[in-house]
Tab-separated table of C-alpha atoms in Angstrom:
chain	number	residue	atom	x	y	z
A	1	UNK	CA	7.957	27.500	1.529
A	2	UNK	CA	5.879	25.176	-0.344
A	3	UNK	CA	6.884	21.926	1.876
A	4	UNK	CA	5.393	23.834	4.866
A	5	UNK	CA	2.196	24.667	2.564
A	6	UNK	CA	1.791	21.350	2.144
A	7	UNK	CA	2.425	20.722	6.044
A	8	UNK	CA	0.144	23.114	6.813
A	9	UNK	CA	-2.810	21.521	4.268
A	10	UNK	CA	-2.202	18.311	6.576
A	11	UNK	CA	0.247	16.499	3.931
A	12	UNK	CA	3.405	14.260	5.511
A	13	UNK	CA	6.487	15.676	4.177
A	14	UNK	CA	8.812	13.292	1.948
A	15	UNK	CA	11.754	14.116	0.086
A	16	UNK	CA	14.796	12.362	-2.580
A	17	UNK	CA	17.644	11.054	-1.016
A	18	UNK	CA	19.729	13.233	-3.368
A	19	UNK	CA	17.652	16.707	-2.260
A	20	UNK	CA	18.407	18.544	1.043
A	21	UNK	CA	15.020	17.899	3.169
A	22	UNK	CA	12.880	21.145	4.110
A	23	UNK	CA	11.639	19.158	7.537
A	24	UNK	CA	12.340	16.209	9.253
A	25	UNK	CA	10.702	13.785	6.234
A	26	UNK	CA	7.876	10.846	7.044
A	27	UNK	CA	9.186	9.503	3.353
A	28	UNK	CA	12.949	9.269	1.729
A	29	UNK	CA	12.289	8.146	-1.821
A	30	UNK	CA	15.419	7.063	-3.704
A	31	UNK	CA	16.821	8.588	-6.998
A	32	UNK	CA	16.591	4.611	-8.974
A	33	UNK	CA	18.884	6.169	-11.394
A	34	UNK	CA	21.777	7.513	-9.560
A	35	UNK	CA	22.396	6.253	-6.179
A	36	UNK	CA	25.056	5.174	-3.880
A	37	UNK	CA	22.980	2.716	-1.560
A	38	UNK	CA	25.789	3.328	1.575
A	39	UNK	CA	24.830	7.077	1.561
A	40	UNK	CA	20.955	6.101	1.176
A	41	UNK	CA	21.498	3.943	4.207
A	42	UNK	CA	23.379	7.116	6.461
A	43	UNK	CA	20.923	9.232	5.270
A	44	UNK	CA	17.843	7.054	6.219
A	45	UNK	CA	19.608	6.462	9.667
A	46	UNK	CA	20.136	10.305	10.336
A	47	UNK	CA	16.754	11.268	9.043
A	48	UNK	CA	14.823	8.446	10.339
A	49	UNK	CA	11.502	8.384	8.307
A	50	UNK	CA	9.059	6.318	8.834
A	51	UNK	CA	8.526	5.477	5.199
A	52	UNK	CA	11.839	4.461	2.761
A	53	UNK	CA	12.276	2.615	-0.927
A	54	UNK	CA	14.518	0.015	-1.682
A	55	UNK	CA	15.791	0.434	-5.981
A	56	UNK	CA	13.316	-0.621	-8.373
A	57	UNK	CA	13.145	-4.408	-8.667
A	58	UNK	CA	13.384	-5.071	-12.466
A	59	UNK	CA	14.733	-8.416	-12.677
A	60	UNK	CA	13.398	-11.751	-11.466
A	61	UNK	CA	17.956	-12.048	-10.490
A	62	UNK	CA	18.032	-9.507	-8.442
A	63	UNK	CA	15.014	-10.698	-5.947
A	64	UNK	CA	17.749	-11.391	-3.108
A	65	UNK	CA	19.191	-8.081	-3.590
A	66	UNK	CA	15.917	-6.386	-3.403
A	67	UNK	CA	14.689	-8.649	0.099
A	68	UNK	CA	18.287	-8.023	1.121
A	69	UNK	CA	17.979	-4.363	1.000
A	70	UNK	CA	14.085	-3.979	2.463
A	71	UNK	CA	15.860	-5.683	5.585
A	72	UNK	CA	18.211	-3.291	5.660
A	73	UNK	CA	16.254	-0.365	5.878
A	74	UNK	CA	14.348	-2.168	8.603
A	75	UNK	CA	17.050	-2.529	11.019
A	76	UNK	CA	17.527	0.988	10.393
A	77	UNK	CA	14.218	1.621	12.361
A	78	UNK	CA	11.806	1.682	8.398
A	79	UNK	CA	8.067	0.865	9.237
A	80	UNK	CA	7.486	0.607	5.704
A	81	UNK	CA	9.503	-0.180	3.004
A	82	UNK	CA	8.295	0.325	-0.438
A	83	UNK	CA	9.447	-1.548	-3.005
A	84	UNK	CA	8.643	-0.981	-6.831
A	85	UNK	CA	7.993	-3.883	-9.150
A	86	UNK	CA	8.723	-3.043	-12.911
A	87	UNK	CA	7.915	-6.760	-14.974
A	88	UNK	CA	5.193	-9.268	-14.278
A	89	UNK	CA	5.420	-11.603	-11.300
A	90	UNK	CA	7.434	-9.505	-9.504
A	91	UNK	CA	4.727	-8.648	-6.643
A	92	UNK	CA	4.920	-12.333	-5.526
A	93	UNK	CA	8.449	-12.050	-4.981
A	94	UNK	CA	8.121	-8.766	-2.876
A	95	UNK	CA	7.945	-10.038	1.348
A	96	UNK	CA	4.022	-9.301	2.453
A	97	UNK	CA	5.397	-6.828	4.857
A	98	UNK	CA	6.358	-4.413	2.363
A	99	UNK	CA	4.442	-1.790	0.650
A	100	UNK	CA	4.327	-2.300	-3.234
A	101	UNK	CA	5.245	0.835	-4.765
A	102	UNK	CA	2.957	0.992	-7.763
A	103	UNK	CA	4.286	3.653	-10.389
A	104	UNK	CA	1.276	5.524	-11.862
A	105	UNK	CA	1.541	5.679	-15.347
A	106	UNK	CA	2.437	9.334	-17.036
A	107	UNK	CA	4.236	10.501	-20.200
A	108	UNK	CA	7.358	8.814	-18.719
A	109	UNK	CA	6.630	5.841	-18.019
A	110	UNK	CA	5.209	3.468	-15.036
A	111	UNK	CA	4.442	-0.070	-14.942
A	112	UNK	CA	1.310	-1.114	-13.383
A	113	UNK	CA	0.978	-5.011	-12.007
A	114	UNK	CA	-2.193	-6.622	-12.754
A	115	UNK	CA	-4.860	-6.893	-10.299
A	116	UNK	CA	-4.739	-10.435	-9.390
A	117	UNK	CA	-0.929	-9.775	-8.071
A	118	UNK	CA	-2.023	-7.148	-5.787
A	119	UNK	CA	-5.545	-8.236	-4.363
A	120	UNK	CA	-4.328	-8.495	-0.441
A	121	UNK	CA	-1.572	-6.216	-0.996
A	122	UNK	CA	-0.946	-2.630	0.777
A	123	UNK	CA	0.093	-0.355	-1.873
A	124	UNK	CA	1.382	3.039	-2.373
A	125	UNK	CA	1.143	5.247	-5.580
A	126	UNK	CA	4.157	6.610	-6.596
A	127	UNK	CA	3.389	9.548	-8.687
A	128	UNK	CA	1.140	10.794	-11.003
A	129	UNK	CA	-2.018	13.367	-11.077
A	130	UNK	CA	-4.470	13.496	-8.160
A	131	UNK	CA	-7.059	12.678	-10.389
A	132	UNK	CA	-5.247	9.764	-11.538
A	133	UNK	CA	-4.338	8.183	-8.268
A	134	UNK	CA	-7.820	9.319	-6.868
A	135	UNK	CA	-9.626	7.157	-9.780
A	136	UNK	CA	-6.641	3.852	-9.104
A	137	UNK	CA	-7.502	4.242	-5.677
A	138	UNK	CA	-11.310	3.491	-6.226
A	139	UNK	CA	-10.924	0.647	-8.687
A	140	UNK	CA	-8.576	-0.592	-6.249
A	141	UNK	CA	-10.561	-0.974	-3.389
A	142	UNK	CA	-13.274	-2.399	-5.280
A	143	UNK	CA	-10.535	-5.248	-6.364
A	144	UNK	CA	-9.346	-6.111	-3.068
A	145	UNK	CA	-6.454	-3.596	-2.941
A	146	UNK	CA	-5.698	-1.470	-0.443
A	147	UNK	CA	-4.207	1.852	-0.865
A	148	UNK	CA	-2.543	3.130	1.823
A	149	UNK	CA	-0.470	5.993	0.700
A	150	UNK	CA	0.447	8.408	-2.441
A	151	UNK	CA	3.105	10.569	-3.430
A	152	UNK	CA	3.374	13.224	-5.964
A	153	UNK	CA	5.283	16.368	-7.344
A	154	UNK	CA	2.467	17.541	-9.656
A	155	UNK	CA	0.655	20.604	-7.859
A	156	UNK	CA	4.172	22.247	-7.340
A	157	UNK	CA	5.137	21.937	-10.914
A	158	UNK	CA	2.423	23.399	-12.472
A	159	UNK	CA	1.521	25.973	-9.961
A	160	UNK	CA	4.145	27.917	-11.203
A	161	UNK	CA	2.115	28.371	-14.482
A	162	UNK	CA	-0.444	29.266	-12.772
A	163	UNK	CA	-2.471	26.139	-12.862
A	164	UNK	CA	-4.745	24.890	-9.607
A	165	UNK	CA	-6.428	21.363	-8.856
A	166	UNK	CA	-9.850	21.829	-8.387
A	167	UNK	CA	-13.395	20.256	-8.757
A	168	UNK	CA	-10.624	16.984	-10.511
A	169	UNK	CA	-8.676	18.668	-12.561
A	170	UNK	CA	-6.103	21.650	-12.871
A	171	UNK	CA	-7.733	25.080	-13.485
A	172	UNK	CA	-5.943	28.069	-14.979
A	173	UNK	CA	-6.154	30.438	-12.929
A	174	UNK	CA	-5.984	34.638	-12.583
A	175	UNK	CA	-3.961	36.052	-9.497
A	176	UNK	CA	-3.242	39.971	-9.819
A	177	UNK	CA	0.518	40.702	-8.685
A	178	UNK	CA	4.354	39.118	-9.256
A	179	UNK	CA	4.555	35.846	-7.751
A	180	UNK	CA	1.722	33.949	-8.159
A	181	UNK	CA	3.180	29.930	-7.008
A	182	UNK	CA	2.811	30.294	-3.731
A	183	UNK	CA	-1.138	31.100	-3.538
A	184	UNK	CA	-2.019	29.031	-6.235
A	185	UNK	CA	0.397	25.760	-4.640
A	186	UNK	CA	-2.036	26.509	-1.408
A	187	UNK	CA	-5.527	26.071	-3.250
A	188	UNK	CA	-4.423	22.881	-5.038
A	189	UNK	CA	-3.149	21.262	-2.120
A	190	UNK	CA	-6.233	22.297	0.493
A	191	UNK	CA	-8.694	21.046	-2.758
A	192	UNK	CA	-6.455	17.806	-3.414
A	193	UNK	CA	-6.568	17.212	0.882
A	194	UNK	CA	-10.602	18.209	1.107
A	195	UNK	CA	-11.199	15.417	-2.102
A	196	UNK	CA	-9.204	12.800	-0.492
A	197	UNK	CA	-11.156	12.932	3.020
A	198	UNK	CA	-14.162	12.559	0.636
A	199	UNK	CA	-13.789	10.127	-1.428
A	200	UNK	CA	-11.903	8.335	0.911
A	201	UNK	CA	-12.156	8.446	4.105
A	202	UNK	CA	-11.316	5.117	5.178
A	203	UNK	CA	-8.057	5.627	3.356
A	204	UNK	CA	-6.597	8.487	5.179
A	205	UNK	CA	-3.664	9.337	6.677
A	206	UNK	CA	-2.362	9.857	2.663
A	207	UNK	CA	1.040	11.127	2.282
């Protein structure tokens, strides 16, 4: 029910490799903890999205792995594979026709590349507030970097206490009756879609 919220509020659907999508998804992110890449790869194939992640790239020794797999999901009809970088450098080893999946940083964890790596780069926040990737977007563009997508899990987690995005940050709020997710998931994700075409309009589509 919340997926088609979302739909509904104008957001692409994605999902994890390891969940059972709602919809046909634009995104199939990867669980970089617990994967079998084969099964990634049949599951990419039958779901065809447009956007898919190769593993996190943590080590300078495992760059022909990571360009290795981005090709991979290409031949298996990708238009844009996302790969994460996780230590300095490693955006210069990532081929220009990939996204760089830059993980916002939260209470557990992210790793954010310096500027200089990613001036020229399409990138796509992975995670993280709307107020946080709102204000990375800006200082972004102003450095050269274009963000082209963003992902997040936030507004359903905390609208089941009850908590809504608005005016740029999460409001507690009062709705009479039993279940009050639903309702609440709608108003954050028609406030986070209305501040996006605001701020930035030249960014949208965001996913």
């Amino acid at each position: 029910r919340l997926a088609a919220i979302a739909r509904d509020a104008g957001m692409l659907y994605g999902t994890r490799h390891d969940d059972t999508p709602a919809f046909k998804p634009h995104m199939v992110d990867i669980n970089w903890k617990r994967y079998d890449w084969r099964d990634y790869l049949r599951k990419v194939e039958k779901w065809r999205p447009v956007m898919a992640m190769v593993p996190d790239y943590e080590t300078p020794e495992h760059r022909g792995r990571m360009v290795a797999m981005a090709r991979q999901l290409v031949e298996r009809g990708v238009e844009r594979v996302m790969v994460c970088p996780k230590f300095p450098g490693a955006v210069d080893h990532i081929p220009d026709w990939c996204l760089v999946a830059v993980s916002v940083p939260t209470k557990y964890g992210g790793f954010l590349p310096s500027p200089d790596e990613l001036r020229g780069r399409r990138v796509h926040l992975l995670g993280g507030s709307p107020q946080t990737q709102m204000r990375m977007a800006r200082e972004y563009a102003g450095q050269g970097i274009v963000v082209s997508s963003v992902d997040g899990n936030m507004p359903a987690k905390v609208a089941r206490f009850g908590d809504v995005w608005a005016a740029g940050k999460w409001r507690e709020v009062y709705i009479p009756g039993g279940d009050h997710m639903e309702p609440v998931f709608e108003m954050s994700t028609a406030n986070i879609m209305s501040a996006w075409r605001e701020r930035q309009p030249a960014q949208l589509p965001l996913f």
